[in-house]
PDB file of C-alpha atoms and ligand atoms in Angstrom:
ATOM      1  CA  UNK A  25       0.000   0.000   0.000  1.00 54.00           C
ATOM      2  CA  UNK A  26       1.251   3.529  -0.749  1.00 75.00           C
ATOM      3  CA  UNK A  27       2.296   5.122   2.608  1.00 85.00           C
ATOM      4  CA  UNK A  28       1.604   8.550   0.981  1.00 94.00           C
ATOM      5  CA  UNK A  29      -1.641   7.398  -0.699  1.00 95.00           C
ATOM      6  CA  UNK A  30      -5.056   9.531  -0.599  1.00 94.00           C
ATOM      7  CA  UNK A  31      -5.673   9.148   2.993  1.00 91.00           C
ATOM      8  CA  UNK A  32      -2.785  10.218   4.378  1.00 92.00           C
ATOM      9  CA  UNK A  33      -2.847  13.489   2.064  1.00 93.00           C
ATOM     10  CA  UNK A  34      -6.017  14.495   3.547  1.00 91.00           C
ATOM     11  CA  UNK A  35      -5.018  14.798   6.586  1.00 92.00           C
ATOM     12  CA  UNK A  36      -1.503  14.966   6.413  1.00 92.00           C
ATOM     13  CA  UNK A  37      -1.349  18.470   7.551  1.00 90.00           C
ATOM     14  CA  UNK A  38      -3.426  18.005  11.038  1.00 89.00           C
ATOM     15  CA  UNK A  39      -1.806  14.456  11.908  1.00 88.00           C
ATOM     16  CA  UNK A  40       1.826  15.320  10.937  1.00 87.00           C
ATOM     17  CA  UNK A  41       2.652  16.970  14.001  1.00 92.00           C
ATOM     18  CA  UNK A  42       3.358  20.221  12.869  1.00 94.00           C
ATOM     19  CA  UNK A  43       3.876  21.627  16.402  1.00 95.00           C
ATOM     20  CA  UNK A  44       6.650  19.535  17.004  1.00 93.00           C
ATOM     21  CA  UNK A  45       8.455  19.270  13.614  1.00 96.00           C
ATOM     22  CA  UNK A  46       7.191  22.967  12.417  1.00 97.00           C
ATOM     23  CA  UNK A  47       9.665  24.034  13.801  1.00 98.00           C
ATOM     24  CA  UNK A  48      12.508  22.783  11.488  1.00 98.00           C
ATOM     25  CA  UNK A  49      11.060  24.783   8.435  1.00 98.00           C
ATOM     26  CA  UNK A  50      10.470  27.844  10.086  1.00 98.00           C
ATOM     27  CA  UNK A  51      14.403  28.013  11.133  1.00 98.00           C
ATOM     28  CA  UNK A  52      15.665  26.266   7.567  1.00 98.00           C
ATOM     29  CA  UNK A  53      13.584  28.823   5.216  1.00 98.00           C
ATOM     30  CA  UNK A  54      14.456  31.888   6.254  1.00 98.00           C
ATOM     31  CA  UNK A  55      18.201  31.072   6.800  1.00 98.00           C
ATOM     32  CA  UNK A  56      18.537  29.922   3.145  1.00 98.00           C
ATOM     33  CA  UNK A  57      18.464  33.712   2.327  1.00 97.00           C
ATOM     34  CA  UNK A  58      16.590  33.709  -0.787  1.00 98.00           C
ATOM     35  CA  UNK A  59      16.151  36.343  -2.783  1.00 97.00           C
ATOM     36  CA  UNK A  60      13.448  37.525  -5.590  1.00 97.00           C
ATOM     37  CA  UNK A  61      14.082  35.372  -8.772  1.00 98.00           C
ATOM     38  CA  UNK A  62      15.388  32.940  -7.999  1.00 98.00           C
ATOM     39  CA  UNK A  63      14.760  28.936  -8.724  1.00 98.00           C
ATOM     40  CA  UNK A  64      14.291  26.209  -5.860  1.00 98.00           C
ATOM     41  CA  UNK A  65      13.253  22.861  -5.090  1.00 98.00           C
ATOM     42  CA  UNK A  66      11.241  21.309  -2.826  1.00 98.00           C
ATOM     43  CA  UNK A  67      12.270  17.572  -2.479  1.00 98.00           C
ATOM     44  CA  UNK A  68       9.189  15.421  -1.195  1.00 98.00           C
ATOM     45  CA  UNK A  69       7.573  18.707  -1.084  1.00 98.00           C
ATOM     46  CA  UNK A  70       4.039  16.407   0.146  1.00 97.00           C
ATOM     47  CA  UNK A  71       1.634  18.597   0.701  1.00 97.00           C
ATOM     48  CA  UNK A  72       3.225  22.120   0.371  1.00 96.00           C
ATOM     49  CA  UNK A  73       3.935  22.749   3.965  1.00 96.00           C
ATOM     50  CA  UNK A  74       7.201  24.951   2.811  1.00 97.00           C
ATOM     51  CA  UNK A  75       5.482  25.685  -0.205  1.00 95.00           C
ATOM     52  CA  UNK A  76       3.993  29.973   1.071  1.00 94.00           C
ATOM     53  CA  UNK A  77       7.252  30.612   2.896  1.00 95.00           C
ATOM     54  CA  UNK A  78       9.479  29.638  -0.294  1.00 96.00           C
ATOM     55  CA  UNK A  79       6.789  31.282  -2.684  1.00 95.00           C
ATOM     56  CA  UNK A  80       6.654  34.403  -0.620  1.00 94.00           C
ATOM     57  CA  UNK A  81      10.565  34.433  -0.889  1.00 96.00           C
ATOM     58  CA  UNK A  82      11.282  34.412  -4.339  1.00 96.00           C
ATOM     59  CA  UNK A  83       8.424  36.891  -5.361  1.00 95.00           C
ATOM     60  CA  UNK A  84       6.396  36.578  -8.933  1.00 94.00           C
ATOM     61  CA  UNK A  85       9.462  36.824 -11.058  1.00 96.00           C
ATOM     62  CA  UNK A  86      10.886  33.269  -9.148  1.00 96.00           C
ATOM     63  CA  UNK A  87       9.946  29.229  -9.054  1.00 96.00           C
ATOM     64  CA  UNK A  88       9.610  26.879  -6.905  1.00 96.00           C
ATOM     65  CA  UNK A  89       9.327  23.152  -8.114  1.00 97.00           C
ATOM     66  CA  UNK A  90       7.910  20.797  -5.660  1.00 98.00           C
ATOM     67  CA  UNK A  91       8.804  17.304  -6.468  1.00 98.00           C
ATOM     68  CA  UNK A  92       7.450  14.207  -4.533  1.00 98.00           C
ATOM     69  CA  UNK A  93       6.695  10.606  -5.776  1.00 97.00           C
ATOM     70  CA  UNK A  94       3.030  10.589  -4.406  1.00 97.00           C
ATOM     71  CA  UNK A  95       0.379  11.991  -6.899  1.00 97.00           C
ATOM     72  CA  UNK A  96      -2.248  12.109  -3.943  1.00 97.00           C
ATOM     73  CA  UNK A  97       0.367  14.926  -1.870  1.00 97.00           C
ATOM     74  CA  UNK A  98       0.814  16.392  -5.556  1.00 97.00           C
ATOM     75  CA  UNK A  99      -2.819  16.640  -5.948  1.00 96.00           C
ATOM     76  CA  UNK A 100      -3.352  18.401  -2.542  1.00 95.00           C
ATOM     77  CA  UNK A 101      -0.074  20.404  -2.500  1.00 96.00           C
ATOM     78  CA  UNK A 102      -1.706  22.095  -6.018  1.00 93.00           C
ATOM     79  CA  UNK A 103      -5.346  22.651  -4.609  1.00 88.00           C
ATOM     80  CA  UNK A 104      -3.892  24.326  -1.050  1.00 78.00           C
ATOM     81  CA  UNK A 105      -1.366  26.637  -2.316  1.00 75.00           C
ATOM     82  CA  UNK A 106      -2.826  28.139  -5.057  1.00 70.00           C
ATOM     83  CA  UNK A 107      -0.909  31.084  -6.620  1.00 71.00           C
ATOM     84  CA  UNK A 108      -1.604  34.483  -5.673  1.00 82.00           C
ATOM     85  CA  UNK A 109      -0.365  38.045  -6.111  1.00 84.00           C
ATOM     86  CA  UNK A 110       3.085  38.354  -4.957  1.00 87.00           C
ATOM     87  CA  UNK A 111       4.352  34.629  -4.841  1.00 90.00           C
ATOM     88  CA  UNK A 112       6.491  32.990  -7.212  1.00 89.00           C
ATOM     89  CA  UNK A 113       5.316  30.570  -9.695  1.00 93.00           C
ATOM     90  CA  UNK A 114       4.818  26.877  -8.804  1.00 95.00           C
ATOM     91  CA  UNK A 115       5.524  23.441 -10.675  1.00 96.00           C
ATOM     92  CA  UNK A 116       4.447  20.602  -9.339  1.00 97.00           C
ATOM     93  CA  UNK A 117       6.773  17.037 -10.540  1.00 98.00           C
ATOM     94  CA  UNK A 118       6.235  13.878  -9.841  1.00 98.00           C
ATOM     95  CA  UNK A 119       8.861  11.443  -9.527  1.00 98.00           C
ATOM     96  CA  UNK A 120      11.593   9.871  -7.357  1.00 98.00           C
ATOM     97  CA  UNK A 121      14.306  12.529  -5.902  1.00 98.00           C
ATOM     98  CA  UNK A 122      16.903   9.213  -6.252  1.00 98.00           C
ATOM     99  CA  UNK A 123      16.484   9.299  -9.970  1.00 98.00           C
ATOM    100  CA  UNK A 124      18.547  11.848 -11.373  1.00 98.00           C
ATOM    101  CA  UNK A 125      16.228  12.432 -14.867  1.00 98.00           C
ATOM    102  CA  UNK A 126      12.928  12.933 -12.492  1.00 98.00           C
ATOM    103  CA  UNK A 127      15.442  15.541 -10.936  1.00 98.00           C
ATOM    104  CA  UNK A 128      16.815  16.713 -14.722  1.00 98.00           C
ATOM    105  CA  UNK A 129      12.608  16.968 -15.511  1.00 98.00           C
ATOM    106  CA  UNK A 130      12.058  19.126 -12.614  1.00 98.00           C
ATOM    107  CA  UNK A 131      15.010  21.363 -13.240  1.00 98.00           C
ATOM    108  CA  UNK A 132      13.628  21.775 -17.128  1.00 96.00           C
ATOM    109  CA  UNK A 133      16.872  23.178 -18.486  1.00 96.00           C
ATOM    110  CA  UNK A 134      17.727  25.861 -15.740  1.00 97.00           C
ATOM    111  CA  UNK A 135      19.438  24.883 -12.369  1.00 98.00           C
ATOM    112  CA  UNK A 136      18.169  25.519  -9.011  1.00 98.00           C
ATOM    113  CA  UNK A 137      19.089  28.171  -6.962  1.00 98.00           C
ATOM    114  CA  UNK A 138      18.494  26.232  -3.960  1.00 98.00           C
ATOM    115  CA  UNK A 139      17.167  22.713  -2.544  1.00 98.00           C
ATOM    116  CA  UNK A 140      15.155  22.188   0.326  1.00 98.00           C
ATOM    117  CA  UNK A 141      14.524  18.887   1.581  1.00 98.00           C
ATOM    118  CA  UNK A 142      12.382  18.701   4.948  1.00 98.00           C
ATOM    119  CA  UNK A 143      11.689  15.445   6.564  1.00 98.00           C
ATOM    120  CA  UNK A 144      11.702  13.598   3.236  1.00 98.00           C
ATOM    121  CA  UNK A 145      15.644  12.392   2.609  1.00 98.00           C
ATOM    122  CA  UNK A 146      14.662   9.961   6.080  1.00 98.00           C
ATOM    123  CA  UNK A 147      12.539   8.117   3.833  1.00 97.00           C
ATOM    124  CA  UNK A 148      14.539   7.272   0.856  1.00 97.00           C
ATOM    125  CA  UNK A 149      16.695   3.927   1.036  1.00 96.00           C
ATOM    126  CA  UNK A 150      20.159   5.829   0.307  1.00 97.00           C
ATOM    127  CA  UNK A 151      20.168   9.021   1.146  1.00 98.00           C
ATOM    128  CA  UNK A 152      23.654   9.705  -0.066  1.00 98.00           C
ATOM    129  CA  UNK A 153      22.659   8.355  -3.809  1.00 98.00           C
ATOM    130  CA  UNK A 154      19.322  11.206  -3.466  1.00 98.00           C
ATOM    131  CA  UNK A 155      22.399  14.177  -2.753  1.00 98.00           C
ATOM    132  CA  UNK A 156      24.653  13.079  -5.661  1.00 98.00           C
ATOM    133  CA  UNK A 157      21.881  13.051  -8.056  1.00 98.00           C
ATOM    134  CA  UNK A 158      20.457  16.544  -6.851  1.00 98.00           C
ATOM    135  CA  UNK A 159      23.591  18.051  -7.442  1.00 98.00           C
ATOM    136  CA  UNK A 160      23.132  17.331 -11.262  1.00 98.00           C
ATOM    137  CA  UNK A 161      20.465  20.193 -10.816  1.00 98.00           C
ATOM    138  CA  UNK A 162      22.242  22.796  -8.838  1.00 98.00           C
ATOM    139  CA  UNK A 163      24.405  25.800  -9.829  1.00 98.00           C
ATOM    140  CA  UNK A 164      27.126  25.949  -7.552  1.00 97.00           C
ATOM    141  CA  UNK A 165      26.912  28.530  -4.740  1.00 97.00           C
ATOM    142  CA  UNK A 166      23.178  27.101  -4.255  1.00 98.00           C
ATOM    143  CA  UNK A 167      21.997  27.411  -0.719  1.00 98.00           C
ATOM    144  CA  UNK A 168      20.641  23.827   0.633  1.00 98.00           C
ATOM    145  CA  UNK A 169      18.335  22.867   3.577  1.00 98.00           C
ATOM    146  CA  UNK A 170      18.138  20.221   5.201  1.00 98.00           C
ATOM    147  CA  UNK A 171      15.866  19.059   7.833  1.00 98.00           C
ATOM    148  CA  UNK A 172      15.259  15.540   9.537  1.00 98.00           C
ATOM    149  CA  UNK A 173      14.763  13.878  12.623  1.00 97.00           C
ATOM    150  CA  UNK A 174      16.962  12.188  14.926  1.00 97.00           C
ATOM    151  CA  UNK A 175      16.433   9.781  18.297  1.00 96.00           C
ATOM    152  CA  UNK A 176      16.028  12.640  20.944  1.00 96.00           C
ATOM    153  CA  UNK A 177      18.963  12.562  23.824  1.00 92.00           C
ATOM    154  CA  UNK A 178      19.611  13.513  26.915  1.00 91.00           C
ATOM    155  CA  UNK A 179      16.819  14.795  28.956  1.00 91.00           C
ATOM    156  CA  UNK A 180      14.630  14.232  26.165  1.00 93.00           C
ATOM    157  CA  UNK A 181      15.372  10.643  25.682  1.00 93.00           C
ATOM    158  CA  UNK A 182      12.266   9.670  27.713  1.00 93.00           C
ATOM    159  CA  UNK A 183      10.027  10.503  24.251  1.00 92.00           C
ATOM    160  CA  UNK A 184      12.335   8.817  22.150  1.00 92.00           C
ATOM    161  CA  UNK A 185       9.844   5.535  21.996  1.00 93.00           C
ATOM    162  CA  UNK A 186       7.484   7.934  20.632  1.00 92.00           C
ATOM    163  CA  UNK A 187       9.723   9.839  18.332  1.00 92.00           C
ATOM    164  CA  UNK A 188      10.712   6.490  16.948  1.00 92.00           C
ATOM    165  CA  UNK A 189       6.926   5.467  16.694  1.00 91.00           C
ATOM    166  CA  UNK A 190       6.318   8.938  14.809  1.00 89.00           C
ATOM    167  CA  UNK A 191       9.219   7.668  12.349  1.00 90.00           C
ATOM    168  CA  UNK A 192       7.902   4.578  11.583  1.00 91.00           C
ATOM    169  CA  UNK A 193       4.326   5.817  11.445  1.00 90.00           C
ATOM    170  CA  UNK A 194       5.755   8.077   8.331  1.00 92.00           C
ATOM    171  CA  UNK A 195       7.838   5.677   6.784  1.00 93.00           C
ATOM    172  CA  UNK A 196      11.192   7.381   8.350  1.00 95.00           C
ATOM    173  CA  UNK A 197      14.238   6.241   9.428  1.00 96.00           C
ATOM    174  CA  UNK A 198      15.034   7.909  12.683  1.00 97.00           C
ATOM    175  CA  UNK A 199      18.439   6.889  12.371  1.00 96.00           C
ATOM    176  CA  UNK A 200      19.188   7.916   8.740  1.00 97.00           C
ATOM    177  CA  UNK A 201      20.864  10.889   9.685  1.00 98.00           C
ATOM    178  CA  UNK A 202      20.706  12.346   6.472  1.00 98.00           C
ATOM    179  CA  UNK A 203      22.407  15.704   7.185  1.00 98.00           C
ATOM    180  CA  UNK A 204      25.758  13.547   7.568  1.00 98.00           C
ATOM    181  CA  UNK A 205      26.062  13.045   3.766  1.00 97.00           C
ATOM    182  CA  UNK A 206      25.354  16.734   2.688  1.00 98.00           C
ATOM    183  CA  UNK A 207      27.400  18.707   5.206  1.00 98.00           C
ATOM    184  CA  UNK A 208      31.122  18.020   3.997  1.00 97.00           C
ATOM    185  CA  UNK A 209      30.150  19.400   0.502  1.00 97.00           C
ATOM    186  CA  UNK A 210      28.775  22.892   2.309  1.00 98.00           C
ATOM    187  CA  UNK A 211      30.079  25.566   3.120  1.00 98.00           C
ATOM    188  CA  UNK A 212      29.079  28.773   5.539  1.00 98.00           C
ATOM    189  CA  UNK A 213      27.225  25.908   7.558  1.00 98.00           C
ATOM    190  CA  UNK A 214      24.765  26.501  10.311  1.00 98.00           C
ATOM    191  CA  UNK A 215      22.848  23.913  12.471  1.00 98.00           C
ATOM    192  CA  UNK A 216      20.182  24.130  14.950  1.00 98.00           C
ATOM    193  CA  UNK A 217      19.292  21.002  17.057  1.00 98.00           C
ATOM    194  CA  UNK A 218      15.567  21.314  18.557  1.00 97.00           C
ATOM    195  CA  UNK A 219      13.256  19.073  20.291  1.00 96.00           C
ATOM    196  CA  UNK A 220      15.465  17.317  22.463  1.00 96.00           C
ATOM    197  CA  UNK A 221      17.702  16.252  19.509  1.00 96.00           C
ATOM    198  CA  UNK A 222      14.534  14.986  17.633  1.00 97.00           C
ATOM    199  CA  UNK A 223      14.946  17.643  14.886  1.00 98.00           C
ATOM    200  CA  UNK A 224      17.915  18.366  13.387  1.00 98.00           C
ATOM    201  CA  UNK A 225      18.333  21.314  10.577  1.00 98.00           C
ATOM    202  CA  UNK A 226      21.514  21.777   8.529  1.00 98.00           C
ATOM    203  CA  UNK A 227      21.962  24.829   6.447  1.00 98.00           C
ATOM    204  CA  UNK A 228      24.676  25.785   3.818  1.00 98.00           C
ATOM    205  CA  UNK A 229      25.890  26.598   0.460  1.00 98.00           C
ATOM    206  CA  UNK A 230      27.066  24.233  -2.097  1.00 98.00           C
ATOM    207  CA  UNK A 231      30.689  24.519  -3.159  1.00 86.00           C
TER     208      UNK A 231
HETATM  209  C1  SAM B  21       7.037  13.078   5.759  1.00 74.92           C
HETATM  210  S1  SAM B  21       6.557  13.717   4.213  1.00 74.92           S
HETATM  211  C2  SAM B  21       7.291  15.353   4.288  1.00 74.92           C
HETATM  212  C3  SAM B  21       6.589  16.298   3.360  1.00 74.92           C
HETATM  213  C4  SAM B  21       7.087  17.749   3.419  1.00 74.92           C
HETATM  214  N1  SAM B  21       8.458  17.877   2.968  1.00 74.92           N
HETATM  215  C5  SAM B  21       6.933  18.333   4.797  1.00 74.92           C
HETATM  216  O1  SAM B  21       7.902  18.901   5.333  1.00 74.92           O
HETATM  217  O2  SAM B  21       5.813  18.273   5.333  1.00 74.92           O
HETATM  218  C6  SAM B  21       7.646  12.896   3.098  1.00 74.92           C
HETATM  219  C7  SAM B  21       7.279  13.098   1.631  1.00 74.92           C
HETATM  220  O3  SAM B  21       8.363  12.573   0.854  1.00 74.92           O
HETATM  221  C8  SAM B  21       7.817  11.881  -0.264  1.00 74.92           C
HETATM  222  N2  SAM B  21       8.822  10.911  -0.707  1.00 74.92           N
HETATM  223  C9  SAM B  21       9.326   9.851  -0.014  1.00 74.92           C
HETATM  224  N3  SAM B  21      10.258   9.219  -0.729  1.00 74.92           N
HETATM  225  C10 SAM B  21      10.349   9.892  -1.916  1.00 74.92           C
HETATM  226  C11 SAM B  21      11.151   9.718  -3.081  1.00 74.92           C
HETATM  227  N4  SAM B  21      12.039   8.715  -3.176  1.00 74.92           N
HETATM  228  N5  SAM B  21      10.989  10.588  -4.088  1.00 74.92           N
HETATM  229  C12 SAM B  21      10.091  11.611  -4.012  1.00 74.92           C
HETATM  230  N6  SAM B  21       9.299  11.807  -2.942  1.00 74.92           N
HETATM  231  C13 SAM B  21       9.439  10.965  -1.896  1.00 74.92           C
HETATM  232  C14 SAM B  21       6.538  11.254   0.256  1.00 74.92           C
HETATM  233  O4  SAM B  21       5.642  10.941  -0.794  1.00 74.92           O
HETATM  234  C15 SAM B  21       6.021  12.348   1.186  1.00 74.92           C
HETATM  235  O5  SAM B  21       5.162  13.230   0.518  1.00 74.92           O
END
């Protein structure tokens, strides 16, 4: 059964805990810096959750391309953040961030400016293989983001059953770590470590 399947879009939005792991995009976006023009993607973009904020941010004369495998996110990611005055244009893809001409597709000829990927590299089997094929589509000097979720630590361990329930509930790896494989190749590198250790955002330029 698709994890990401028509159910789960519906209500993606009130059962994905956004009070928790909200907080991982609203540090990430803003610190990318982007500016009015400019081209980025949204890997596993589901529903559009980062969709306003990276709209907002690169104003009517920019794009952002969502991609995610699951047509049912697509679908509701297209009806929820319509375009309006103001924002940027938005493309929606479908396809598999792994495979490097779903990522070519998305990019249609131009690279991207920036890559955000939030809570989505946890679910893919090789993380590292996802980051070498995204760089096809980048120029260098693009910003990236990066945020996933980690077992929380210290005196936060206590919720870690429930962290790692949350995980498996949405397909995740809690101990993918993702941020590992992306952080040698940045540079001008910040990180912010919330929820007990549970959410982890990395944030940098490439090359
Ligand atoms: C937990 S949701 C996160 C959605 C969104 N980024 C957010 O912050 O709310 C993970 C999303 O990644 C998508 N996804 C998982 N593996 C994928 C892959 N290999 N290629 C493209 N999308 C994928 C799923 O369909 C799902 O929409």
């Amino acid at each position: 059964m698709e994890r990401y399947g028509a159910l789960t879009a519906r209500t993606y939005d009130v059962l994905s805990g956004e009070p928790v792991y909200g907080v991982g995009r609203h540090l990430a976006l803003p610190a990318l810096g982007l500016r009015p023009g400019q081209r980025v993607l949204d890997l596993g973009c589901g529903t559009g959750l980062n969709l306003p904020a990276l709209l907002d941010a690169v104003g009517p004369t920019g794009t952002v391309v969502g991609l995610d495998r699951s047509p049912a996110m697509l679908e509701v990611a297209g009806r929820r953040r319509a375009p309006s005055p103001g924002r940027g244009r938005l493309r929606l893809a479908q396809g598999d961030m792994a495979d490097p001409e779903a990522l070519r597709e998305a990019a249609a000829g131009e690279p991207f400016d920036a890559v955000v990927a939030t809570y989505a590299l946890s679910l893919t089997p090789d993380p590292a293989r996802v980051w070498r094929a995204v760089t096809g589509v980048l120029r260098p000097g693009a910003g990236v983001a990066v945020v996933d979720m980690a077992r929380p630590t210290g005196a936060a361990a206590w919720s870690a059953p429930l962290a790692r329930l949350a995980c498996r509930l949405g397909g995740a790896d809690i101990d993918a770590h993702p941020w590992v494989v992306v952080e040698p190749e940045l540079t001008r590198t910040r990180s912010w470590i919330r929820r007990g250790g549970h959410v982890r955002v990395l944030v940098g330029t490439w090359r």
